[in-house]
Structures are given as structure tokens and as C-alpha cells.
């Protein structure tokens, strides 16, 4: 291949890159579509919450909401590709998109009816706009601020990445603006902060961002390493190689027109360290809620450097393509296995079928998954009729009062509070149809 073939990103190579990107997005969609099942409790709550989704999505139900999540997830990957292409080159961008598309968090989020995928899309849009406007007037950075400011209101974890976007506002423009890039960063920070304040005044503070719990910090860090370790390792390789040398040598005549070593090192450090924000913060809180999803937020920033790392490992003119193939296959296999293990919604179809015969619009019901029951039985009951079941003394108190017409628990054995009671009789036991799922059977009691 002649050296001159790498000297420019012409229209022909651009169309080839878009075609490869389309194939990558098709793989991502396929990995998400292979997941399925009934609604998770959080999905059911999301679909039942008024004002958080449009009427069109609500009418589409669970399927419509999951399709919308997939659309946002695919758009986030495409925007991340565009940002990486602007910061580095098309080859690194394609490698980054390929790795990001097969991650556990990417496949899971694309099949999960929630606002997480929208938040990822907003962060990716802000990242792309920062890269797109890096040579423009500093005021052009204001185009990215609405996307950055809205992201935490879609998913609170996005707030962790606003400082990263501020630093990138400086680093992406420093090569072209010098010290003027700091004014660009300050403008981005002030405008984004002002919009966030307005959002808090209008909508309140996003919930969950500082919820402490008792989960093991060591376990969370270990699991985070399993979910994103491959990307972070390759990203560190890319950052080190980028700090040492701006280019691989395929364009030797352009060596003088490259970012300085300090800026390259700062960019690599910023992108790689961002992947650690969610694991470290949630380990500090001791709260592992949705960590397998939040890890993907940080990887959205680290994967551009990972793409550059894959490009460097393959060498100039694709000298060692087998290295890139091995990294992609490893990420694909690990991502598929992890997603299949984590994406296990409750097998609630048979339970809902039985409950449909014993509920009405007047009773009061106790359930381990009140959100699921309220969603699937919304035509026969109202959400306020369903209450969250407790355990131990709380369950014993509820049984003794005899307040509830039906009690639905997911438990391997009959709780002590319901052994030999006269107020309730056991209607049925519904074991999971998948013996390897590890899910306890549903047990349904009705009031005598």
C-alpha cells in the first residue's frame, strides 16, 4: 500500500468507514436484541411513572421503550465514533466503535427500558460537539452545553462526567487556541453549571446520586474491572503510545504538525482516568446499584483512546491485523457472556397469569415486585393497590393484620410468618421455567 494512501481522509475512505460503522452498529443491535424477557422492576416503574416518557412510548409499552433505548444507544456509539475520528483518525474511530459496541454495558443498556441510554446519548453528543468545534470561536462551545447539562437529569451518574467534558473543552482546542482554550473551558463550565442550576430549580435534584449503602467496595471494584478491564488496559496502552509519539510514521512529512507531548499525555490521562469515576465513587458510597450500567458511561470516554491503542498495536498500514482481531474477539466473547449473566429479568409471565384471576380494582396486594404486578395488571388494578413486601417482623405484622387480599413472594421456601396461618391459604407455587436462572419460585397466598 503506498504511503500516500494514508495522507488524507478523502471521500472514498469516508464512505468505506461509514459502511464499516454501519456493520458495527448492526452487530451492536444484534447483541442487544438477543436479550429479552419480562420487565425488570425498574423498567416497570419507569413505564408507569407519569411525565417521564412520551405518550407514544407509553403506548408502545415495554417493546417500544426498549426500542427507543436501542436507538439512543446506537446513536451514542455513532457520535463516539465521530468524536474519535475528529480527535485522532478514522482507523482509531472504527476500532473504538467496534470495542464499545460489544461491551456488556452497551448491550445491556440498549435492551433496558430506562433513561440511561438517553443520558449516554447526551454525553456522546456533548463530546462530539466539543471535538467538532475545537477550531471554531470559543463561543461555539455553547452548542455542547445543553446536552451536557441535560444528561444528569436523564441519569444522575452523568454528573460525574461534567468535569471531564470541561477538561476536554480545553484540551481539544489548546492546539489551535493556545491559552485561549482555557477561556473556552471556563465558558463551557459556567454555561453548563448555569443550565444545571436552572434544571434543579425546575425539576429538583436528581435522586440517587449520593445514596449510601453497605455493599462491598472491593467487590464493586473487582466487578468493574471485569466489565471494563479490557477496554481500560488497551486505552492505557494507547495513551502511553500517544504520549511518546503523535503518529506511527505513516505520514512522516506531517510530523511537525502534531499536538505537543504534554497535551497528548494530558488527553490520554483524562480519557483513561474517566473510566474509574463511577467504580470509585460507588465504592465510596458502598452502593452497587446499576454499576454494571454506570461503568459504560466512563468507558464512553476511555474507548477513543482504546481505539487508538488498537490502531497502534496493529502498526502502520495494518502490519499486525491479528492483534486487533484478537482484542475484538476477546471483548466480544467476554461482553456476550457477561450480558447473558446480568440480563435476567424475573420470569413473571405465569405469575401475572395467575394473579389476573384473583385481583380486581378494590383489593390491596402485597408483592416482592409490586412494580411488575402494577404494570402488567394495570388494566385490572391501580398502582396504589400494590405494596412492597417486607421480611421477618415486617412480613409477620402484615400477615397478622390480614390487610392484604393476596400475597405474592419470591422465595425458595415458605417464610415463617406464613406457616400455619389461618388467614391465608397457599394458592400455587410457580418455579422458574429456566432451571439455571437461579431465580426462586413465586408463591401466591390468597386471603380466606
Short mmCIF file of C-alpha atoms in Angstrom, two decimals:
data_model
loop_
_atom_site.label_atom_id
_atom_site.label_comp_id
_atom_site.label_asym_id
_atom_site.label_seq_id
_atom_site.Cartn_x
_atom_site.Cartn_y
_atom_site.Cartn_z
CA UNK A 1 0.00 0.00 0.00
CA UNK A 2 1.57 3.33 -0.97
CA UNK A 3 2.36 5.71 1.88
CA UNK A 4 0.33 8.44 0.20
CA UNK A 5 -2.81 6.35 0.69
CA UNK A 6 -2.75 7.35 4.38
CA UNK A 7 -2.14 11.03 3.77
CA UNK A 8 -5.76 12.20 3.72
CA UNK A 9 -9.27 11.26 4.67
CA UNK A 10 -10.85 11.53 1.23
CA UNK A 11 -14.48 10.92 0.28
CA UNK A 12 -13.82 7.32 -0.75
CA UNK A 13 -12.27 6.38 2.59
CA UNK A 14 -15.03 8.26 4.41
CA UNK A 15 -17.73 6.18 2.71
CA UNK A 16 -15.81 2.98 3.45
CA UNK A 17 -15.58 3.99 7.11
CA UNK A 18 -19.31 4.70 7.23
CA UNK A 19 -20.04 1.30 5.75
CA UNK A 20 -17.87 -0.42 8.37
CA UNK A 21 -19.54 1.66 11.08
CA UNK A 22 -22.93 0.50 9.84
CA UNK A 23 -21.82 -3.12 10.19
CA UNK A 24 -20.57 -2.40 13.72
CA UNK A 25 -23.92 -0.86 14.66
CA UNK A 26 -25.71 -3.89 13.24
CA UNK A 27 -23.61 -6.15 15.48
CA UNK A 28 -24.42 -3.93 18.46
CA UNK A 29 -28.13 -4.10 17.68
CA UNK A 30 -27.94 -7.88 17.34
CA UNK A 31 -26.21 -8.25 20.71
CA UNK A 32 -28.97 -6.21 22.35
CA UNK A 33 -31.80 -7.95 20.51
CA UNK A 34 -30.63 -11.38 21.67
CA UNK A 35 -31.66 -10.33 25.18
CA UNK A 36 -35.30 -10.49 26.16
CA UNK A 37 -37.86 -11.41 28.76
CA UNK A 38 -40.38 -9.78 31.04
CA UNK A 39 -39.86 -6.35 32.51
CA UNK A 40 -37.37 -5.69 35.28
CA UNK A 41 -38.95 -3.97 38.32
CA UNK A 42 -37.16 -0.73 37.42
CA UNK A 43 -38.42 -0.96 33.83
CA UNK A 44 -42.00 -1.43 35.04
CA UNK A 45 -41.63 1.54 37.38
CA UNK A 46 -40.21 3.64 34.53
CA UNK A 47 -43.15 2.79 32.27
CA UNK A 48 -45.67 3.55 34.99
CA UNK A 49 -44.18 6.90 36.05
CA UNK A 50 -46.15 9.79 34.62
CA UNK A 51 -44.33 12.51 32.72
CA UNK A 52 -41.05 10.67 32.24
CA UNK A 53 -41.83 9.19 28.85
CA UNK A 54 -43.92 10.45 25.98
CA UNK A 55 -47.39 9.15 25.29
CA UNK A 56 -46.13 7.47 22.13
CA UNK A 57 -43.56 5.43 24.04
CA UNK A 58 -46.06 4.63 26.79
CA UNK A 59 -48.49 3.34 24.17
CA UNK A 60 -45.70 1.21 22.75
CA UNK A 61 -45.23 -0.41 26.13
CA UNK A 62 -42.12 -2.32 27.09
CA UNK A 63 -41.20 -3.13 23.49
CA UNK A 64 -41.45 0.48 22.39
CA UNK A 65 -39.39 1.74 25.32
CA UNK A 66 -36.69 -0.87 24.70
CA UNK A 67 -36.54 0.05 21.01
CA UNK A 68 -36.13 3.68 21.93
CA UNK A 69 -33.30 2.77 24.30
CA UNK A 70 -31.62 0.85 21.50
CA UNK A 71 -31.93 3.85 19.15
CA UNK A 72 -30.27 6.12 21.71
CA UNK A 73 -27.53 3.55 22.37
CA UNK A 74 -26.75 3.20 18.66
CA UNK A 75 -26.69 6.97 18.24
CA UNK A 76 -24.27 7.25 21.18
CA UNK A 77 -21.89 4.78 19.50
CA UNK A 78 -22.08 6.70 16.21
CA UNK A 79 -21.35 10.01 17.95
CA UNK A 80 -18.46 8.49 19.88
CA UNK A 81 -17.08 7.26 16.55
CA UNK A 82 -17.38 10.77 15.12
CA UNK A 83 -15.61 12.33 18.09
CA UNK A 84 -12.75 9.81 17.92
CA UNK A 85 -12.38 10.38 14.18
CA UNK A 86 -12.08 14.12 14.74
CA UNK A 87 -9.61 13.75 17.61
CA UNK A 88 -7.45 11.04 16.04
CA UNK A 89 -8.23 9.31 12.72
CA UNK A 90 -10.85 7.04 11.08
CA UNK A 91 -8.91 3.89 11.89
CA UNK A 92 -8.88 4.61 15.61
CA UNK A 93 -12.53 5.62 15.41
CA UNK A 94 -13.58 2.32 13.85
CA UNK A 95 -11.58 0.35 16.42
CA UNK A 96 -13.17 2.37 19.24
CA UNK A 97 -16.68 1.83 17.89
CA UNK A 98 -16.04 -1.89 17.42
CA UNK A 99 -14.87 -2.33 21.02
CA UNK A 100 -17.60 -0.17 22.54
CA UNK A 101 -20.36 -1.92 20.59
CA UNK A 102 -19.67 -5.31 22.20
CA UNK A 103 -19.27 -4.24 25.82
CA UNK A 104 -21.61 -5.66 28.45
CA UNK A 105 -22.87 -2.22 29.43
CA UNK A 106 -23.57 -1.27 25.81
CA UNK A 107 -25.60 -4.37 25.01
CA UNK A 108 -27.44 -4.22 28.34
CA UNK A 109 -28.33 -0.53 28.06
CA UNK A 110 -29.57 -0.99 24.51
CA UNK A 111 -32.16 -3.52 25.73
CA UNK A 112 -33.06 -1.82 29.01
CA UNK A 113 -36.09 0.46 29.15
CA UNK A 114 -34.70 3.38 31.13
CA UNK A 115 -33.22 6.85 30.74
CA UNK A 116 -29.63 5.57 30.90
CA UNK A 117 -29.28 5.24 27.13
CA UNK A 118 -30.65 8.78 26.64
CA UNK A 119 -28.10 10.09 29.13
CA UNK A 120 -25.32 8.28 27.26
CA UNK A 121 -26.54 9.81 24.01
CA UNK A 122 -26.46 13.30 25.53
CA UNK A 123 -22.92 12.81 26.84
CA UNK A 124 -21.78 11.45 23.47
CA UNK A 125 -23.39 14.42 21.69
CA UNK A 126 -21.57 16.83 24.00
CA UNK A 127 -18.27 15.01 23.39
CA UNK A 128 -18.77 15.11 19.61
CA UNK A 129 -19.63 18.81 19.65
CA UNK A 130 -16.53 19.60 21.71
CA UNK A 131 -14.41 17.85 19.10
CA UNK A 132 -16.34 19.39 16.21
CA UNK A 133 -15.95 22.96 17.46
CA UNK A 134 -12.33 22.68 18.58
CA UNK A 135 -11.10 25.03 15.83
CA UNK A 136 -14.08 27.39 15.94
CA UNK A 137 -14.64 30.52 18.02
CA UNK A 138 -14.68 29.74 21.77
CA UNK A 139 -18.36 30.72 21.92
CA UNK A 140 -19.15 27.72 19.67
CA UNK A 141 -18.61 25.51 22.72
CA UNK A 142 -22.02 26.69 23.93
CA UNK A 143 -23.56 24.28 21.42
CA UNK A 144 -22.44 21.38 23.65
CA UNK A 145 -23.68 22.82 26.95
CA UNK A 146 -27.41 21.91 26.65
CA UNK A 147 -26.54 18.27 26.01
CA UNK A 148 -24.09 18.14 28.91
CA UNK A 149 -26.49 19.87 31.30
CA UNK A 150 -29.44 17.61 30.42
CA UNK A 151 -27.50 14.34 30.81
CA UNK A 152 -27.59 14.21 34.67
CA UNK A 153 -31.35 14.74 34.66
CA UNK A 154 -31.76 11.64 32.50
CA UNK A 155 -29.39 9.56 34.69
CA UNK A 156 -27.74 11.03 37.78
CA UNK A 157 -24.43 9.24 37.17
CA UNK A 158 -23.77 11.50 34.16
CA UNK A 159 -22.96 14.33 36.60
CA UNK A 160 -19.64 12.58 37.32
CA UNK A 161 -18.50 13.28 33.76
CA UNK A 162 -19.20 17.00 33.52
CA UNK A 163 -15.69 17.83 34.86
CA UNK A 164 -14.22 15.55 32.20
CA UNK A 165 -16.11 17.41 29.49
CA UNK A 166 -14.82 20.70 30.89
CA UNK A 167 -11.21 19.48 30.73
CA UNK A 168 -11.77 18.17 27.20
CA UNK A 169 -13.15 21.57 26.18
CA UNK A 170 -9.68 22.91 26.95
CA UNK A 171 -7.55 20.05 25.65
CA UNK A 172 -9.35 19.70 22.31
CA UNK A 173 -8.83 23.38 21.49
CA UNK A 174 -5.41 24.08 23.05
CA UNK A 175 -3.52 23.10 19.92
CA UNK A 176 -5.41 25.71 17.92
CA UNK A 177 -6.15 28.41 20.53
CA UNK A 178 -3.27 28.18 22.99
CA UNK A 179 -4.12 29.84 26.30
CA UNK A 180 -7.40 30.94 24.76
CA UNK A 181 -8.57 27.34 25.17
CA UNK A 182 -8.87 27.98 28.91
CA UNK A 183 -11.45 30.66 28.19
CA UNK A 184 -13.35 28.08 26.15
CA UNK A 185 -13.26 25.66 29.10
CA UNK A 186 -14.40 28.34 31.53
CA UNK A 187 -17.25 29.32 29.24
CA UNK A 188 -18.35 25.69 28.97
CA UNK A 189 -18.20 25.17 32.74
CA UNK A 190 -20.12 28.35 33.58
CA UNK A 191 -22.82 27.79 30.95
CA UNK A 192 -23.27 24.12 31.86
CA UNK A 193 -23.38 24.92 35.55
CA UNK A 194 -25.96 27.66 35.00
CA UNK A 195 -28.18 25.30 33.00
CA UNK A 196 -27.87 22.62 35.69
CA UNK A 197 -28.94 25.13 38.34
CA UNK A 198 -31.97 26.05 36.24
CA UNK A 199 -32.76 22.36 35.84
CA UNK A 200 -32.58 21.78 39.61
CA UNK A 201 -34.88 24.74 40.25
CA UNK A 202 -37.40 23.48 37.72
CA UNK A 203 -37.14 19.72 38.24
CA UNK A 204 -35.39 19.20 41.57
CA UNK A 205 -32.10 17.45 42.29
CA UNK A 206 -31.69 14.07 40.54
CA UNK A 207 -32.24 11.30 43.06
CA UNK A 208 -29.77 8.55 43.89
CA UNK A 209 -26.54 10.41 43.30
CA UNK A 210 -25.42 10.28 46.98
CA UNK A 211 -27.28 7.22 48.30
CA UNK A 212 -25.04 5.33 50.74
CA UNK A 213 -25.39 1.58 51.26
CA UNK A 214 -23.48 -1.39 52.65
CA UNK A 215 -22.18 -3.09 49.51
CA UNK A 216 -18.57 -4.28 49.48
CA UNK A 217 -16.25 -1.72 47.88
CA UNK A 218 -13.72 -4.42 46.98
CA UNK A 219 -16.38 -6.49 45.23
CA UNK A 220 -17.59 -3.50 43.23
CA UNK A 221 -14.07 -2.61 42.10
CA UNK A 222 -13.43 -6.23 41.13
CA UNK A 223 -16.64 -6.42 39.10
CA UNK A 224 -15.91 -3.09 37.43
CA UNK A 225 -12.55 -4.45 36.35
CA UNK A 226 -14.26 -7.48 34.84
CA UNK A 227 -16.77 -5.34 32.93
CA UNK A 228 -14.35 -2.73 31.59
CA UNK A 229 -10.84 -4.06 32.19
CA UNK A 230 -10.09 -4.97 28.57
CA UNK A 231 -11.00 -1.52 27.28
CA UNK A 232 -9.11 0.27 30.04
CA UNK A 233 -5.98 -1.83 29.51
CA UNK A 234 -5.92 -1.14 25.77
CA UNK A 235 -6.72 2.52 26.46
CA UNK A 236 -3.70 2.81 28.74
CA UNK A 237 -1.53 1.24 26.02
CA UNK A 238 -2.90 3.75 23.56
CA UNK A 239 -2.34 6.67 25.96
CA UNK A 240 1.27 5.69 26.60
CA UNK A 241 1.97 5.23 22.89
CA UNK A 242 0.26 8.52 22.04
CA UNK A 243 2.24 10.41 24.67
CA UNK A 244 5.50 9.04 23.29
CA UNK A 245 4.73 9.64 19.63
CA UNK A 246 1.98 11.61 17.90
CA UNK A 247 1.91 9.36 14.83
CA UNK A 248 3.05 5.90 13.86
CA UNK A 249 5.09 7.11 10.90
CA UNK A 250 2.72 6.57 8.00
CA UNK A 251 2.82 10.34 7.34
CA UNK A 252 6.44 11.31 8.12
CA UNK A 253 6.21 14.65 6.31
CA UNK A 254 3.44 15.78 8.69
CA UNK A 255 5.35 15.03 11.88
CA UNK A 256 5.78 18.69 12.72
CA UNK A 257 2.05 19.37 12.61
CA UNK A 258 1.07 17.42 15.73
CA UNK A 259 -0.08 18.11 19.28
CA UNK A 260 2.64 18.63 21.88
CA UNK A 261 3.71 15.83 24.20
CA UNK A 262 2.22 17.49 27.29
CA UNK A 263 -1.18 17.90 25.66
CA UNK A 264 -1.08 14.32 24.36
CA UNK A 265 -0.24 12.99 27.82
CA UNK A 266 -2.96 15.12 29.42
CA UNK A 267 -5.54 13.92 26.91
CA UNK A 268 -4.64 10.28 27.47
CA UNK A 269 -4.69 10.67 31.25
CA UNK A 270 -8.08 12.42 31.16
CA UNK A 271 -9.76 9.85 28.94
CA UNK A 272 -8.36 6.82 30.78
CA UNK A 273 -8.97 8.09 34.31
CA UNK A 274 -12.58 8.92 33.47
CA UNK A 275 -13.32 5.18 33.28
CA UNK A 276 -12.56 4.95 37.03
CA UNK A 277 -15.01 7.64 38.19
CA UNK A 278 -18.16 5.53 38.57
CA UNK A 279 -16.45 2.50 40.19
CA UNK A 280 -14.53 4.66 42.68
CA UNK A 281 -17.50 6.87 43.56
CA UNK A 282 -19.92 3.99 44.04
CA UNK A 283 -17.31 2.06 46.02
CA UNK A 284 -17.01 5.13 48.27
CA UNK A 285 -20.80 5.16 48.70
CA UNK A 286 -20.91 1.40 49.16
CA UNK A 287 -23.75 1.36 46.64
CA UNK A 288 -23.53 -1.05 43.71
CA UNK A 289 -26.90 -0.11 42.21
CA UNK A 290 -26.74 -0.21 38.39
CA UNK A 291 -22.94 -0.20 38.50
CA UNK A 292 -22.82 -2.54 35.50
CA UNK A 293 -24.58 0.23 33.53
CA UNK A 294 -22.71 3.19 35.01
CA UNK A 295 -19.36 1.62 34.09
CA UNK A 296 -20.32 2.17 30.46
CA UNK A 297 -20.54 5.94 30.99
CA UNK A 298 -16.85 6.13 31.81
CA UNK A 299 -15.92 3.71 29.03
CA UNK A 300 -17.61 6.05 26.55
CA UNK A 301 -14.71 8.43 27.23
CA UNK A 302 -11.96 5.82 27.57
CA UNK A 303 -12.78 3.88 24.41
CA UNK A 304 -11.48 6.56 21.96
CA UNK A 305 -8.04 6.09 23.49
CA UNK A 306 -8.58 2.32 23.38
CA UNK A 307 -9.32 2.63 19.66
CA UNK A 308 -6.05 4.49 19.22
CA UNK A 309 -4.34 1.75 21.23
CA UNK A 310 -5.70 -0.95 18.90
CA UNK A 311 -4.53 1.09 15.91
CA UNK A 312 -1.05 1.40 17.38
CA UNK A 313 -0.84 -2.29 18.25
CA UNK A 314 -1.74 -3.25 14.68
CA UNK A 315 1.00 -0.96 13.43
CA UNK A 316 1.32 1.33 10.43
CA UNK A 317 -0.51 0.08 7.34
CA UNK A 318 -2.21 -2.70 9.37
CA UNK A 319 1.02 -4.64 9.74
CA UNK A 320 -0.34 -6.86 12.53
CA UNK A 321 -4.11 -7.08 11.97
CA UNK A 322 -4.32 -10.28 14.03
CA UNK A 323 -3.73 -8.25 17.20
CA UNK A 324 -6.76 -6.08 16.55
CA UNK A 325 -8.84 -9.14 15.70
CA UNK A 326 -7.83 -10.91 18.92
CA UNK A 327 -8.71 -7.87 21.05
CA UNK A 328 -12.10 -7.52 19.37
CA UNK A 329 -12.93 -11.22 19.69
CA UNK A 330 -11.91 -11.20 23.38
CA UNK A 331 -14.10 -8.17 24.07
CA UNK A 332 -16.98 -9.75 22.13
CA UNK A 333 -16.87 -13.09 23.94
CA UNK A 334 -16.48 -11.53 27.39
CA UNK A 335 -19.22 -8.97 26.69
CA UNK A 336 -21.68 -11.60 25.47
CA UNK A 337 -21.08 -13.86 28.48
CA UNK A 338 -21.37 -11.00 30.98
CA UNK A 339 -24.54 -9.61 29.41
CA UNK A 340 -26.23 -13.02 29.39
CA UNK A 341 -25.35 -13.43 33.06
CA UNK A 342 -26.58 -9.99 34.14
CA UNK A 343 -29.67 -9.65 31.95
CA UNK A 344 -32.04 -11.92 33.87
CA UNK A 345 -35.44 -10.26 34.30
CA UNK A 346 -37.93 -12.03 36.58
CA UNK A 347 -39.93 -14.83 34.92
CA UNK A 348 -43.20 -13.14 35.81
CA UNK A 349 -45.45 -14.25 32.90
CA UNK A 350 -47.05 -17.22 34.69
CA UNK A 351 -47.37 -15.29 37.94
CA UNK A 352 -49.21 -12.49 36.14
CA UNK A 353 -51.48 -15.06 34.51
CA UNK A 354 -52.49 -16.47 37.89
CA UNK A 355 -52.83 -13.05 39.51
CA UNK A 356 -55.12 -11.86 36.76
CA UNK A 357 -57.71 -14.33 38.05
CA UNK A 358 -57.65 -13.18 41.70
CA UNK A 359 -57.25 -9.37 41.56
CA UNK A 360 -59.71 -6.57 40.96
CA UNK A 361 -59.90 -2.81 41.33
CA UNK A 362 -60.82 -2.90 45.04
CA UNK A 363 -58.32 -5.18 46.76
CA UNK A 364 -54.95 -4.45 48.37
CA UNK A 365 -52.00 -6.64 47.42
CA UNK A 366 -48.54 -7.37 48.84
CA UNK A 367 -45.74 -8.33 46.46
CA UNK A 368 -41.99 -8.68 46.21
CA UNK A 369 -42.21 -6.98 42.80
CA UNK A 370 -45.11 -4.51 43.11
CA UNK A 371 -43.88 -2.51 40.10
CA UNK A 372 -44.09 -5.56 37.81
CA UNK A 373 -47.55 -6.52 39.04
CA UNK A 374 -48.82 -2.94 38.78
CA UNK A 375 -47.53 -2.61 35.22
CA UNK A 376 -48.78 -5.89 33.77
CA UNK A 377 -52.11 -5.73 35.65
CA UNK A 378 -52.72 -2.01 35.04
CA UNK A 379 -55.94 -2.80 33.16
CA UNK A 380 -57.43 -4.52 36.24
CA UNK A 381 -55.81 -2.67 39.16
CA UNK A 382 -54.30 0.68 40.09
CA UNK A 383 -50.69 1.22 41.10
CA UNK A 384 -51.70 2.32 44.60
CA UNK A 385 -53.18 -1.12 45.33
CA UNK A 386 -49.74 -2.76 45.29
CA UNK A 387 -47.40 -2.62 48.28
CA UNK A 388 -43.81 -3.71 48.77
CA UNK A 389 -43.43 -6.89 50.82
CA UNK A 390 -41.02 -7.00 53.72
CA UNK A 391 -39.40 -9.88 55.55
CA UNK A 392 -39.16 -11.03 59.14
CA UNK A 393 -41.15 -8.99 61.65
CA UNK A 394 -42.49 -6.64 58.94
CA UNK A 395 -44.00 -9.54 56.99
CA UNK A 396 -45.32 -11.18 60.17
CA UNK A 397 -47.06 -7.93 61.12
CA UNK A 398 -48.69 -7.63 57.67
CA UNK A 399 -49.89 -11.25 57.79
CA UNK A 400 -51.27 -10.87 61.32
CA UNK A 401 -53.28 -7.78 60.38
CA UNK A 402 -54.77 -9.60 57.39
CA UNK A 403 -54.87 -6.36 55.43
CA UNK A 404 -53.89 -7.80 52.06
CA UNK A 405 -56.14 -9.87 49.82
CA UNK A 406 -53.24 -11.55 48.01
CA UNK A 407 -49.59 -12.00 48.95
CA UNK A 408 -47.02 -12.75 46.23
CA UNK A 409 -43.50 -13.60 47.35
CA UNK A 410 -40.45 -14.85 45.50
CA UNK A 411 -38.82 -17.22 47.95
CA UNK A 412 -37.24 -20.67 47.94
CA UNK A 413 -39.30 -21.79 50.94
CA UNK A 414 -42.37 -20.67 52.86
CA UNK A 415 -41.50 -17.83 55.26
CA UNK A 416 -42.12 -18.49 58.96
CA UNK A 417 -44.69 -15.69 59.02
CA UNK A 418 -46.93 -17.69 56.64
CA UNK A 419 -46.52 -21.16 58.12
CA UNK A 420 -49.78 -22.50 59.52
CA UNK A 421 -51.63 -19.19 59.39
CA UNK A 422 -55.42 -19.31 59.22
CA UNK A 423 -55.95 -16.01 57.39
CA UNK A 424 -54.27 -17.15 54.15
CA UNK A 425 -54.05 -20.29 52.06
CA UNK A 426 -51.33 -21.14 49.55
CA UNK A 427 -52.79 -20.89 46.07
CA UNK A 428 -49.86 -22.06 43.95
CA UNK A 429 -46.08 -22.32 43.63
CA UNK A 430 -44.58 -21.27 40.28
CA UNK A 431 -40.95 -22.33 39.80
CA UNK A 432 -38.86 -20.62 37.14
CA UNK A 433 -39.04 -22.42 33.77
CA UNK A 434 -35.29 -21.92 33.42
CA UNK A 435 -33.66 -24.20 35.99
CA UNK A 436 -30.29 -22.48 35.51
CA UNK A 437 -31.63 -18.98 36.13
CA UNK A 438 -31.12 -19.18 39.88
CA UNK A 439 -34.44 -17.42 40.45
CA UNK A 440 -36.60 -18.56 43.35
CA UNK A 441 -40.20 -19.62 42.60
CA UNK A 442 -43.20 -17.36 43.04
CA UNK A 443 -45.50 -18.36 45.90
CA UNK A 444 -49.02 -16.91 45.95
CA UNK A 445 -51.28 -16.80 49.03
CA UNK A 446 -54.90 -15.61 48.96
CA UNK A 447 -56.99 -14.45 51.89
CA UNK A 448 -59.52 -16.99 53.11
#
